[in-house]
């Protein structure tokens, strides 16, 4: 299984690509792939000993970021924005914690050493 740190880094990489104007050829396929990655991350975090609340808050924040990027990409291409979001699909009953609290939880993932001992910041 891929480590939770690598999964978070992969999702943040997707977020960065979309922030740079990346194109989404199929929104439904893209959202399904992101949904699968979020579910996998949730399971990895739980297996690593994170509490259900912590895993839900981290994954919901990532969903929120990806939802915003998807909406921006659709708007750039004059496409209609769908009402459904990754966050609603995965964490509809979750009361979001303040983003600053969730970012504190994510700090270990953002400072994870790679095999060449460089840090992701």
CSV table of N, CA, C and O in Angstrom, one decimal:
chain,number,residue,atom,x,y,z
A,1,UNK,N,0.8,-1.2,0.0
A,1,UNK,CA,0.0,0.0,0.0
A,1,UNK,C,0.9,1.2,0.0
A,1,UNK,O,1.9,1.3,0.7
A,2,UNK,N,0.5,2.2,-0.7
A,2,UNK,CA,1.2,3.5,-0.8
A,2,UNK,C,1.0,4.2,0.5
A,2,UNK,O,-0.1,4.2,1.1
A,3,UNK,N,2.1,4.9,1.0
A,3,UNK,CA,2.0,5.6,2.3
A,3,UNK,C,1.0,6.7,2.2
A,3,UNK,O,0.8,7.3,1.1
A,4,UNK,N,0.5,7.1,3.3
A,4,UNK,CA,-0.5,8.2,3.4
A,4,UNK,C,0.2,9.5,3.0
A,4,UNK,O,-0.3,10.4,2.3
A,5,UNK,N,1.5,9.7,3.3
A,5,UNK,CA,2.3,10.9,3.0
A,5,UNK,C,2.4,11.0,1.4
A,5,UNK,O,2.2,12.1,0.9
A,6,UNK,N,2.7,9.9,0.8
A,6,UNK,CA,2.7,9.9,-0.7
A,6,UNK,C,1.4,10.2,-1.3
A,6,UNK,O,1.3,10.9,-2.3
A,7,UNK,N,0.3,9.7,-0.7
A,7,UNK,CA,-1.0,9.9,-1.2
A,7,UNK,C,-1.4,11.4,-1.1
A,7,UNK,O,-1.9,12.0,-2.1
A,8,UNK,N,-1.1,12.0,0.0
A,8,UNK,CA,-1.3,13.4,0.2
A,8,UNK,C,-0.5,14.2,-0.8
A,8,UNK,O,-1.1,15.2,-1.4
A,9,UNK,N,0.7,13.9,-1.0
A,9,UNK,CA,1.6,14.6,-1.9
A,9,UNK,C,1.1,14.5,-3.3
A,9,UNK,O,1.1,15.4,-4.1
A,10,UNK,N,0.6,13.3,-3.7
A,10,UNK,CA,0.0,13.1,-5.0
A,10,UNK,C,-1.2,14.0,-5.2
A,10,UNK,O,-1.4,14.6,-6.3
A,11,UNK,N,-2.1,14.0,-4.2
A,11,UNK,CA,-3.3,14.9,-4.3
A,11,UNK,C,-3.0,16.4,-4.4
A,11,UNK,O,-3.6,17.1,-5.1
A,12,UNK,N,-2.0,16.8,-3.6
A,12,UNK,CA,-1.5,18.2,-3.7
A,12,UNK,C,-0.9,18.5,-5.0
A,12,UNK,O,-1.0,19.6,-5.5
A,13,UNK,N,-0.2,17.5,-5.6
A,13,UNK,CA,0.3,17.6,-7.0
A,13,UNK,C,-0.7,17.9,-8.0
A,13,UNK,O,-0.6,18.7,-8.9
A,14,UNK,N,-1.8,17.1,-7.9
A,14,UNK,CA,-3.0,17.3,-8.8
A,14,UNK,C,-3.5,18.7,-8.6
A,14,UNK,O,-3.8,19.4,-9.6
A,15,UNK,N,-3.7,19.1,-7.3
A,15,UNK,CA,-4.2,20.4,-7.0
A,15,UNK,C,-3.3,21.5,-7.7
A,15,UNK,O,-3.8,22.5,-8.3
A,16,UNK,N,-2.0,21.3,-7.6
A,16,UNK,CA,-1.0,22.3,-8.2
A,16,UNK,C,-1.2,22.3,-9.7
A,16,UNK,O,-1.1,23.4,-10.3
A,17,UNK,N,-1.3,21.2,-10.3
A,17,UNK,CA,-1.5,21.1,-11.8
A,17,UNK,C,-2.7,21.9,-12.2
A,17,UNK,O,-2.7,22.6,-13.2
A,18,UNK,N,-3.8,21.7,-11.5
A,18,UNK,CA,-5.1,22.4,-11.8
A,18,UNK,C,-4.9,23.9,-11.6
A,18,UNK,O,-5.5,24.7,-12.3
A,19,UNK,N,-4.2,24.3,-10.5
A,19,UNK,CA,-3.9,25.7,-10.2
A,19,UNK,C,-3.2,26.4,-11.4
A,19,UNK,O,-3.3,27.6,-11.6
A,20,UNK,N,-2.4,25.6,-12.1
A,20,UNK,CA,-1.6,26.1,-13.2
A,20,UNK,C,-2.3,26.1,-14.5
A,20,UNK,O,-1.8,26.2,-15.6
A,21,UNK,N,-3.7,25.9,-14.5
A,21,UNK,CA,-4.5,25.9,-15.7
A,21,UNK,C,-4.6,24.5,-16.3
A,21,UNK,O,-4.9,24.5,-17.5
A,22,UNK,N,-4.4,23.5,-15.6
A,22,UNK,CA,-4.5,22.1,-16.2
A,22,UNK,C,-5.9,21.9,-16.7
A,22,UNK,O,-6.9,22.5,-16.2
A,23,UNK,N,-6.0,21.1,-17.7
A,23,UNK,CA,-7.3,20.8,-18.4
A,23,UNK,C,-7.8,19.5,-17.9
A,23,UNK,O,-7.1,18.5,-17.8
A,24,UNK,N,-9.1,19.4,-17.6
A,24,UNK,CA,-9.8,18.2,-17.2
A,24,UNK,C,-10.6,17.7,-18.4
A,24,UNK,O,-11.7,18.2,-18.7
A,25,UNK,N,-10.1,16.7,-19.2
A,25,UNK,CA,-10.9,16.2,-20.3
A,25,UNK,C,-12.2,15.6,-20.0
A,25,UNK,O,-13.2,15.9,-20.7
A,26,UNK,N,-12.3,14.9,-18.9
A,26,UNK,CA,-13.6,14.3,-18.5
A,26,UNK,C,-13.8,14.6,-17.0
A,26,UNK,O,-13.1,13.9,-16.2
A,27,UNK,N,-14.7,15.5,-16.7
A,27,UNK,CA,-14.9,15.9,-15.3
A,27,UNK,C,-15.4,14.7,-14.5
A,27,UNK,O,-14.9,14.4,-13.4
A,28,UNK,N,-16.3,13.9,-15.0
A,28,UNK,CA,-16.9,12.8,-14.3
A,28,UNK,C,-15.8,11.7,-14.0
A,28,UNK,O,-15.7,11.2,-12.9
A,29,UNK,N,-15.0,11.4,-15.0
A,29,UNK,CA,-13.9,10.4,-14.8
A,29,UNK,C,-12.9,11.0,-13.8
A,29,UNK,O,-12.4,10.3,-12.9
A,30,UNK,N,-12.5,12.2,-13.9
A,30,UNK,CA,-11.6,12.9,-13.0
A,30,UNK,C,-12.1,12.8,-11.6
A,30,UNK,O,-11.3,12.5,-10.6
A,31,UNK,N,-13.3,13.2,-11.4
A,31,UNK,CA,-13.9,13.2,-10.0
A,31,UNK,C,-14.0,11.8,-9.5
A,31,UNK,O,-13.7,11.6,-8.3
A,32,UNK,N,-14.3,10.8,-10.3
A,32,UNK,CA,-14.3,9.4,-9.8
A,32,UNK,C,-12.9,9.0,-9.3
A,32,UNK,O,-12.7,8.4,-8.3
A,33,UNK,N,-11.9,9.4,-10.1
A,33,UNK,CA,-10.5,9.0,-9.7
A,33,UNK,C,-10.1,9.7,-8.4
A,33,UNK,O,-9.4,9.1,-7.6
A,34,UNK,N,-10.4,11.0,-8.3
A,34,UNK,CA,-10.1,11.7,-7.1
A,34,UNK,C,-10.9,11.1,-5.9
A,34,UNK,O,-10.3,11.0,-4.8
A,35,UNK,N,-12.1,10.7,-6.1
A,35,UNK,CA,-12.9,10.1,-5.1
A,35,UNK,C,-12.2,8.8,-4.6
A,35,UNK,O,-12.1,8.6,-3.4
A,36,UNK,N,-11.7,8.0,-5.5
A,36,UNK,CA,-11.0,6.8,-5.2
A,36,UNK,C,-9.8,7.1,-4.4
A,36,UNK,O,-9.4,6.4,-3.4
A,37,UNK,N,-9.0,8.1,-4.8
A,37,UNK,CA,-7.8,8.5,-4.1
A,37,UNK,C,-8.1,8.9,-2.7
A,37,UNK,O,-7.4,8.6,-1.7
A,38,UNK,N,-9.2,9.7,-2.5
A,38,UNK,CA,-9.5,10.2,-1.2
A,38,UNK,C,-9.9,9.0,-0.3
A,38,UNK,O,-9.5,9.0,0.9
A,39,UNK,N,-10.7,8.1,-0.8
A,39,UNK,CA,-11.1,6.9,0.0
A,39,UNK,C,-9.9,6.1,0.4
A,39,UNK,O,-9.8,5.7,1.5
A,40,UNK,N,-9.0,6.0,-0.5
A,40,UNK,CA,-7.7,5.2,-0.3
A,40,UNK,C,-6.9,5.9,0.8
A,40,UNK,O,-6.4,5.3,1.7
A,41,UNK,N,-6.8,7.3,0.7
A,41,UNK,CA,-6.1,8.0,1.7
A,41,UNK,C,-6.8,7.9,3.1
A,41,UNK,O,-6.1,7.7,4.1
A,42,UNK,N,-8.1,8.0,3.1
A,42,UNK,CA,-8.8,7.8,4.4
A,42,UNK,C,-8.4,6.5,5.0
A,42,UNK,O,-8.1,6.4,6.2
A,43,UNK,N,-8.4,5.4,4.2
A,43,UNK,CA,-8.1,4.1,4.8
A,43,UNK,C,-6.7,4.0,5.2
A,43,UNK,O,-6.4,3.4,6.3
A,44,UNK,N,-5.8,4.6,4.5
A,44,UNK,CA,-4.3,4.6,4.9
A,44,UNK,C,-4.1,5.4,6.2
A,44,UNK,O,-3.3,4.9,7.0
A,45,UNK,N,-4.8,6.5,6.3
A,45,UNK,CA,-4.6,7.3,7.6
A,45,UNK,C,-5.2,6.5,8.8
A,45,UNK,O,-4.6,6.4,9.8
A,46,UNK,N,-6.4,5.8,8.6
A,46,UNK,CA,-7.0,5.0,9.6
A,46,UNK,C,-6.0,3.9,10.0
A,46,UNK,O,-5.8,3.6,11.2
A,47,UNK,N,-5.4,3.2,9.0
A,47,UNK,CA,-4.5,2.1,9.3
A,47,UNK,C,-3.3,2.6,10.0
A,47,UNK,O,-2.6,1.8,10.7
A,48,UNK,N,-2.9,3.9,9.8
A,48,UNK,CA,-1.7,4.4,10.5
A,48,UNK,C,-2.0,4.9,11.9
A,48,UNK,O,-1.1,5.4,12.6
A,49,UNK,N,-3.2,4.8,12.4
A,49,UNK,CA,-3.6,5.1,13.7
A,49,UNK,C,-4.2,6.5,13.9
A,49,UNK,O,-4.4,6.9,15.0
A,50,UNK,N,-4.5,7.2,12.8
A,50,UNK,CA,-5.2,8.5,12.9
A,50,UNK,C,-6.7,8.2,13.4
A,50,UNK,O,-7.3,7.2,13.0
A,51,UNK,N,-7.2,9.2,14.1
A,51,UNK,CA,-8.6,9.0,14.5
A,51,UNK,C,-9.5,9.3,13.3
A,51,UNK,O,-9.1,9.9,12.3
A,52,UNK,N,-10.8,8.8,13.4
A,52,UNK,CA,-11.8,9.0,12.4
A,52,UNK,C,-12.0,10.5,12.1
A,52,UNK,O,-12.1,10.9,11.0
A,53,UNK,N,-12.0,11.3,13.2
A,53,UNK,CA,-12.2,12.7,13.0
A,53,UNK,C,-11.1,13.4,12.3
A,53,UNK,O,-11.3,14.2,11.4
A,54,UNK,N,-9.8,13.0,12.7
A,54,UNK,CA,-8.7,13.6,12.0
A,54,UNK,C,-8.6,13.2,10.5
A,54,UNK,O,-8.4,14.0,9.7
A,55,UNK,N,-8.9,11.9,10.2
A,55,UNK,CA,-8.9,11.5,8.8
A,55,UNK,C,-10.0,12.2,8.0
A,55,UNK,O,-9.7,12.6,6.9
A,56,UNK,N,-11.1,12.3,8.6
A,56,UNK,CA,-12.2,13.0,7.9
A,56,UNK,C,-11.9,14.4,7.6
A,56,UNK,O,-12.2,15.0,6.6
A,57,UNK,N,-11.3,15.1,8.6
A,57,UNK,CA,-11.0,16.5,8.4
A,57,UNK,C,-10.0,16.8,7.4
A,57,UNK,O,-10.1,17.7,6.5
A,58,UNK,N,-8.9,15.9,7.4
A,58,UNK,CA,-7.9,16.1,6.4
A,58,UNK,C,-8.4,15.8,5.0
A,58,UNK,O,-8.2,16.5,4.0
A,59,UNK,N,-9.2,14.7,4.8
A,59,UNK,CA,-9.7,14.3,3.5
A,59,UNK,C,-10.8,15.3,3.0
A,59,UNK,O,-10.8,15.7,1.9
A,60,UNK,N,-11.6,15.9,4.0
A,60,UNK,CA,-12.6,16.9,3.6
A,60,UNK,C,-11.9,18.1,3.1
A,60,UNK,O,-12.3,18.8,2.1
A,61,UNK,N,-10.8,18.5,3.7
A,61,UNK,CA,-10.0,19.7,3.3
A,61,UNK,C,-9.5,19.5,1.9
A,61,UNK,O,-9.6,20.4,1.0
A,62,UNK,N,-8.9,18.3,1.6
A,62,UNK,CA,-8.4,18.0,0.3
A,62,UNK,C,-9.5,18.0,-0.7
A,62,UNK,O,-9.4,18.5,-1.9
A,63,UNK,N,-10.7,17.5,-0.4
A,63,UNK,CA,-11.8,17.5,-1.3
A,63,UNK,C,-12.2,18.9,-1.6
A,63,UNK,O,-12.5,19.3,-2.7
A,64,UNK,N,-12.2,19.8,-0.6
A,64,UNK,CA,-12.6,21.2,-0.7
A,64,UNK,C,-11.7,21.9,-1.7
A,64,UNK,O,-12.1,22.6,-2.6
A,65,UNK,N,-10.4,21.6,-1.5
A,65,UNK,CA,-9.4,22.2,-2.4
A,65,UNK,C,-9.6,21.7,-3.9
A,65,UNK,O,-9.6,22.5,-4.8
A,66,UNK,N,-9.8,20.4,-4.0
A,66,UNK,CA,-10.0,19.9,-5.4
A,66,UNK,C,-11.3,20.4,-6.0
A,66,UNK,O,-11.3,20.7,-7.2
A,67,UNK,N,-12.3,20.5,-5.2
A,67,UNK,CA,-13.6,21.0,-5.7
A,67,UNK,C,-13.5,22.4,-6.2
A,67,UNK,O,-14.0,22.8,-7.3
A,68,UNK,N,-12.7,23.2,-5.5
A,68,UNK,CA,-12.5,24.6,-5.9
A,68,UNK,C,-11.7,24.7,-7.2
A,68,UNK,O,-12.0,25.5,-8.1
A,69,UNK,N,-10.7,23.8,-7.3
A,69,UNK,CA,-9.9,23.8,-8.6
A,69,UNK,C,-10.8,23.3,-9.8
A,69,UNK,O,-10.6,23.8,-10.9
A,70,UNK,N,-11.6,22.3,-9.5
A,70,UNK,CA,-12.5,21.7,-10.6
A,70,UNK,C,-13.4,22.8,-11.0
A,70,UNK,O,-13.6,23.1,-12.2
A,71,UNK,N,-14.0,23.5,-10.1
A,71,UNK,CA,-15.0,24.6,-10.4
A,71,UNK,C,-14.3,25.7,-11.2
A,71,UNK,O,-14.8,26.2,-12.2
A,72,UNK,N,-13.0,26.1,-10.8
A,72,UNK,CA,-12.3,27.1,-11.6
A,72,UNK,C,-11.9,26.6,-13.0
A,72,UNK,O,-12.0,27.4,-13.9
A,73,UNK,N,-11.5,25.3,-13.1
A,73,UNK,CA,-11.2,24.8,-14.5
A,73,UNK,C,-12.4,24.8,-15.4
A,73,UNK,O,-12.4,25.2,-16.5
A,74,UNK,N,-13.6,24.5,-14.8
A,74,UNK,CA,-14.8,24.5,-15.6
A,74,UNK,C,-15.2,25.9,-16.0
A,74,UNK,O,-15.6,26.2,-17.1
A,75,UNK,N,-15.1,26.8,-15.1
A,75,UNK,CA,-15.4,28.2,-15.4
A,75,UNK,C,-14.5,28.8,-16.4
A,75,UNK,O,-14.9,29.5,-17.3
A,76,UNK,N,-13.2,28.4,-16.4
A,76,UNK,CA,-12.2,28.9,-17.4
A,76,UNK,C,-12.6,28.4,-18.8
A,76,UNK,O,-12.3,29.1,-19.8
A,77,UNK,N,-13.2,27.3,-18.9
A,77,UNK,CA,-13.6,26.7,-20.2
A,77,UNK,C,-15.1,26.9,-20.5
A,77,UNK,O,-15.6,26.3,-21.3
A,78,UNK,N,-15.7,27.9,-19.8
A,78,UNK,CA,-17.1,28.2,-19.9
A,78,UNK,C,-18.0,27.0,-19.9
A,78,UNK,O,-19.0,26.9,-20.7
A,79,UNK,N,-17.7,26.1,-19.0
A,79,UNK,CA,-18.5,24.9,-18.8
A,79,UNK,C,-19.3,25.1,-17.5
A,79,UNK,O,-18.9,25.8,-16.6
A,80,UNK,N,-20.5,24.4,-17.5
A,80,UNK,CA,-21.3,24.6,-16.3
A,80,UNK,C,-20.8,23.8,-15.1
A,80,UNK,O,-20.3,22.7,-15.3
A,81,UNK,N,-20.9,24.4,-14.0
A,81,UNK,CA,-20.4,23.8,-12.7
A,81,UNK,C,-21.5,23.0,-12.2
A,81,UNK,O,-22.7,23.4,-12.1
A,82,UNK,N,-21.1,21.7,-11.8
A,82,UNK,CA,-22.1,20.8,-11.3
A,82,UNK,C,-22.4,21.1,-9.8
A,82,UNK,O,-21.5,21.6,-9.1
A,83,UNK,N,-23.5,20.7,-9.3
A,83,UNK,CA,-23.9,21.0,-8.0
A,83,UNK,C,-23.2,20.0,-7.0
A,83,UNK,O,-22.9,20.4,-5.9
A,84,UNK,N,-22.9,18.8,-7.5
A,84,UNK,CA,-22.3,17.8,-6.6
A,84,UNK,C,-20.8,18.1,-6.5
A,84,UNK,O,-20.2,18.6,-7.4
A,85,UNK,N,-20.3,17.8,-5.3
A,85,UNK,CA,-18.9,18.1,-5.0
A,85,UNK,C,-18.3,16.8,-4.4
A,85,UNK,O,-19.0,16.0,-3.8
A,86,UNK,N,-17.0,16.7,-4.4
A,86,UNK,CA,-16.3,15.6,-3.8
A,86,UNK,C,-16.6,15.6,-2.2
A,86,UNK,O,-16.8,14.6,-1.6
A,87,UNK,N,-16.5,16.8,-1.7
A,87,UNK,CA,-16.7,16.9,-0.2
A,87,UNK,C,-18.1,16.5,0.2
A,87,UNK,O,-18.3,15.8,1.1
A,88,UNK,N,-19.2,16.9,-0.6
A,88,UNK,CA,-20.5,16.4,-0.3
A,88,UNK,C,-20.7,14.9,-0.5
A,88,UNK,O,-21.4,14.3,0.3
A,89,UNK,N,-20.1,14.4,-1.5
A,89,UNK,CA,-20.1,12.9,-1.8
A,89,UNK,C,-19.5,12.1,-0.7
A,89,UNK,O,-20.0,11.1,-0.2
A,90,UNK,N,-18.4,12.6,-0.2
A,90,UNK,CA,-17.6,11.8,0.8
A,90,UNK,C,-17.9,12.2,2.3
A,90,UNK,O,-17.8,11.3,3.1
A,91,UNK,N,-18.1,13.5,2.5
A,91,UNK,CA,-18.2,13.9,3.9
A,91,UNK,C,-19.3,14.9,4.1
A,91,UNK,O,-19.2,15.9,4.8
A,92,UNK,N,-20.5,14.5,3.6
A,92,UNK,CA,-21.7,15.4,3.7
A,92,UNK,C,-22.1,15.7,5.1
A,92,UNK,O,-22.6,16.8,5.4
A,93,UNK,N,-21.9,14.8,6.1
A,93,UNK,CA,-22.4,15.1,7.5
A,93,UNK,C,-21.3,15.7,8.3
A,93,UNK,O,-21.5,16.0,9.5
A,94,UNK,N,-20.1,15.9,7.8
A,94,UNK,CA,-19.0,16.5,8.6
A,94,UNK,C,-19.1,18.0,8.8
A,94,UNK,O,-19.4,18.7,7.8
A,95,UNK,N,-19.0,18.4,10.0
A,95,UNK,CA,-18.9,19.8,10.3
A,95,UNK,C,-17.4,20.2,10.2
A,95,UNK,O,-16.6,19.7,10.9
A,96,UNK,N,-17.1,21.0,9.2
A,96,UNK,CA,-15.7,21.3,8.9
A,96,UNK,C,-15.0,22.1,10.1
A,96,UNK,O,-15.6,23.0,10.6
A,97,UNK,N,-13.8,21.6,10.4
A,97,UNK,CA,-13.0,22.3,11.4
A,97,UNK,C,-12.4,23.5,10.7
A,97,UNK,O,-12.3,23.6,9.5
A,98,UNK,N,-12.0,24.5,11.5
A,98,UNK,CA,-11.3,25.7,10.8
A,98,UNK,C,-10.1,25.2,10.0
A,98,UNK,O,-9.4,24.3,10.5
A,99,UNK,N,-9.9,25.8,8.9
A,99,UNK,CA,-8.8,25.3,8.0
A,99,UNK,C,-7.4,25.3,8.7
A,99,UNK,O,-6.6,24.5,8.4
A,100,UNK,N,-7.2,26.3,9.6
A,100,UNK,CA,-5.9,26.4,10.3
A,100,UNK,C,-5.7,25.1,11.1
A,100,UNK,O,-4.6,24.6,11.2
A,101,UNK,N,-6.8,24.6,11.7
A,101,UNK,CA,-6.6,23.4,12.6
A,101,UNK,C,-6.3,22.2,11.7
A,101,UNK,O,-5.5,21.4,12.1
A,102,UNK,N,-6.9,22.1,10.6
A,102,UNK,CA,-6.7,21.0,9.7
A,102,UNK,C,-5.3,21.1,9.1
A,102,UNK,O,-4.6,20.1,8.9
A,103,UNK,N,-4.8,22.3,8.8
A,103,UNK,CA,-3.5,22.4,8.3
A,103,UNK,C,-2.4,22.0,9.3
A,103,UNK,O,-1.4,21.5,8.9
A,104,UNK,N,-2.7,22.2,10.6
A,104,UNK,CA,-1.8,21.7,11.6
A,104,UNK,C,-1.7,20.1,11.5
A,104,UNK,O,-0.7,19.6,11.7
A,105,UNK,N,-2.9,19.5,11.3
A,105,UNK,CA,-2.9,18.0,11.1
A,105,UNK,C,-2.1,17.6,9.9
A,105,UNK,O,-1.4,16.5,9.9
A,106,UNK,N,-2.1,18.4,8.8
A,106,UNK,CA,-1.4,18.1,7.6
A,106,UNK,C,0.1,18.4,7.6
A,106,UNK,O,0.8,17.9,6.7
A,107,UNK,N,0.5,19.1,8.6
A,107,UNK,CA,1.9,19.5,8.6
A,107,UNK,C,2.9,18.3,8.4
A,107,UNK,O,3.9,18.4,7.7
A,108,UNK,N,2.7,17.2,9.1
A,108,UNK,CA,3.6,16.1,8.9
A,108,UNK,C,3.7,15.6,7.4
A,108,UNK,O,4.8,15.1,7.0
A,109,UNK,N,2.6,15.7,6.7
A,109,UNK,CA,2.7,15.3,5.3
A,109,UNK,C,3.4,16.3,4.4
A,109,UNK,O,3.9,15.9,3.4
A,110,UNK,N,3.4,17.5,4.8
A,110,UNK,CA,4.0,18.6,4.0
A,110,UNK,C,5.5,18.6,4.2
A,110,UNK,O,6.2,19.2,3.4
A,111,UNK,N,6.0,18.0,5.3
A,111,UNK,CA,7.4,18.0,5.6
A,111,UNK,C,8.0,16.6,5.6
A,111,UNK,O,8.8,16.3,6.4
A,112,UNK,N,7.5,15.8,4.8
A,112,UNK,CA,7.9,14.4,4.7
A,112,UNK,C,9.1,14.2,3.9
A,112,UNK,O,9.2,14.7,2.7
A,113,UNK,N,10.2,13.7,4.4
A,113,UNK,CA,11.4,13.5,3.6
A,113,UNK,C,11.2,12.5,2.5
A,113,UNK,O,10.6,11.5,2.7
A,114,UNK,N,11.8,12.8,1.4
A,114,UNK,CA,11.9,11.9,0.2
A,114,UNK,C,13.1,11.0,0.4
A,114,UNK,O,13.9,11.2,1.3
A,115,UNK,N,13.2,10.1,-0.5
A,115,UNK,CA,14.4,9.1,-0.4
A,115,UNK,C,15.7,9.9,-0.5
A,115,UNK,O,16.7,9.5,-0.1
A,116,UNK,N,15.7,11.1,-1.2
A,116,UNK,CA,16.9,11.8,-1.4
A,116,UNK,C,17.1,12.9,-0.3
A,116,UNK,O,17.9,13.8,-0.4
A,117,UNK,N,16.2,12.8,0.8
A,117,UNK,CA,16.3,13.7,2.0
A,117,UNK,C,16.0,15.1,1.7
A,117,UNK,O,16.3,16.0,2.5
A,118,UNK,N,15.3,15.4,0.6
A,118,UNK,CA,14.7,16.8,0.4
A,118,UNK,C,13.4,16.8,1.0
A,118,UNK,O,12.7,15.8,1.2
A,119,UNK,N,12.9,18.0,1.4
A,119,UNK,CA,11.6,18.2,2.0
A,119,UNK,C,10.6,18.8,1.1
A,119,UNK,O,11.0,19.6,0.3
A,120,UNK,N,9.4,18.4,1.2
A,120,UNK,CA,8.3,19.0,0.5
A,120,UNK,C,7.8,20.1,1.4
A,120,UNK,O,7.4,19.9,2.5
A,121,UNK,N,7.8,21.3,0.9
A,121,UNK,CA,7.3,22.4,1.7
A,121,UNK,C,6.2,23.2,1.0
A,121,UNK,O,6.1,23.2,-0.2
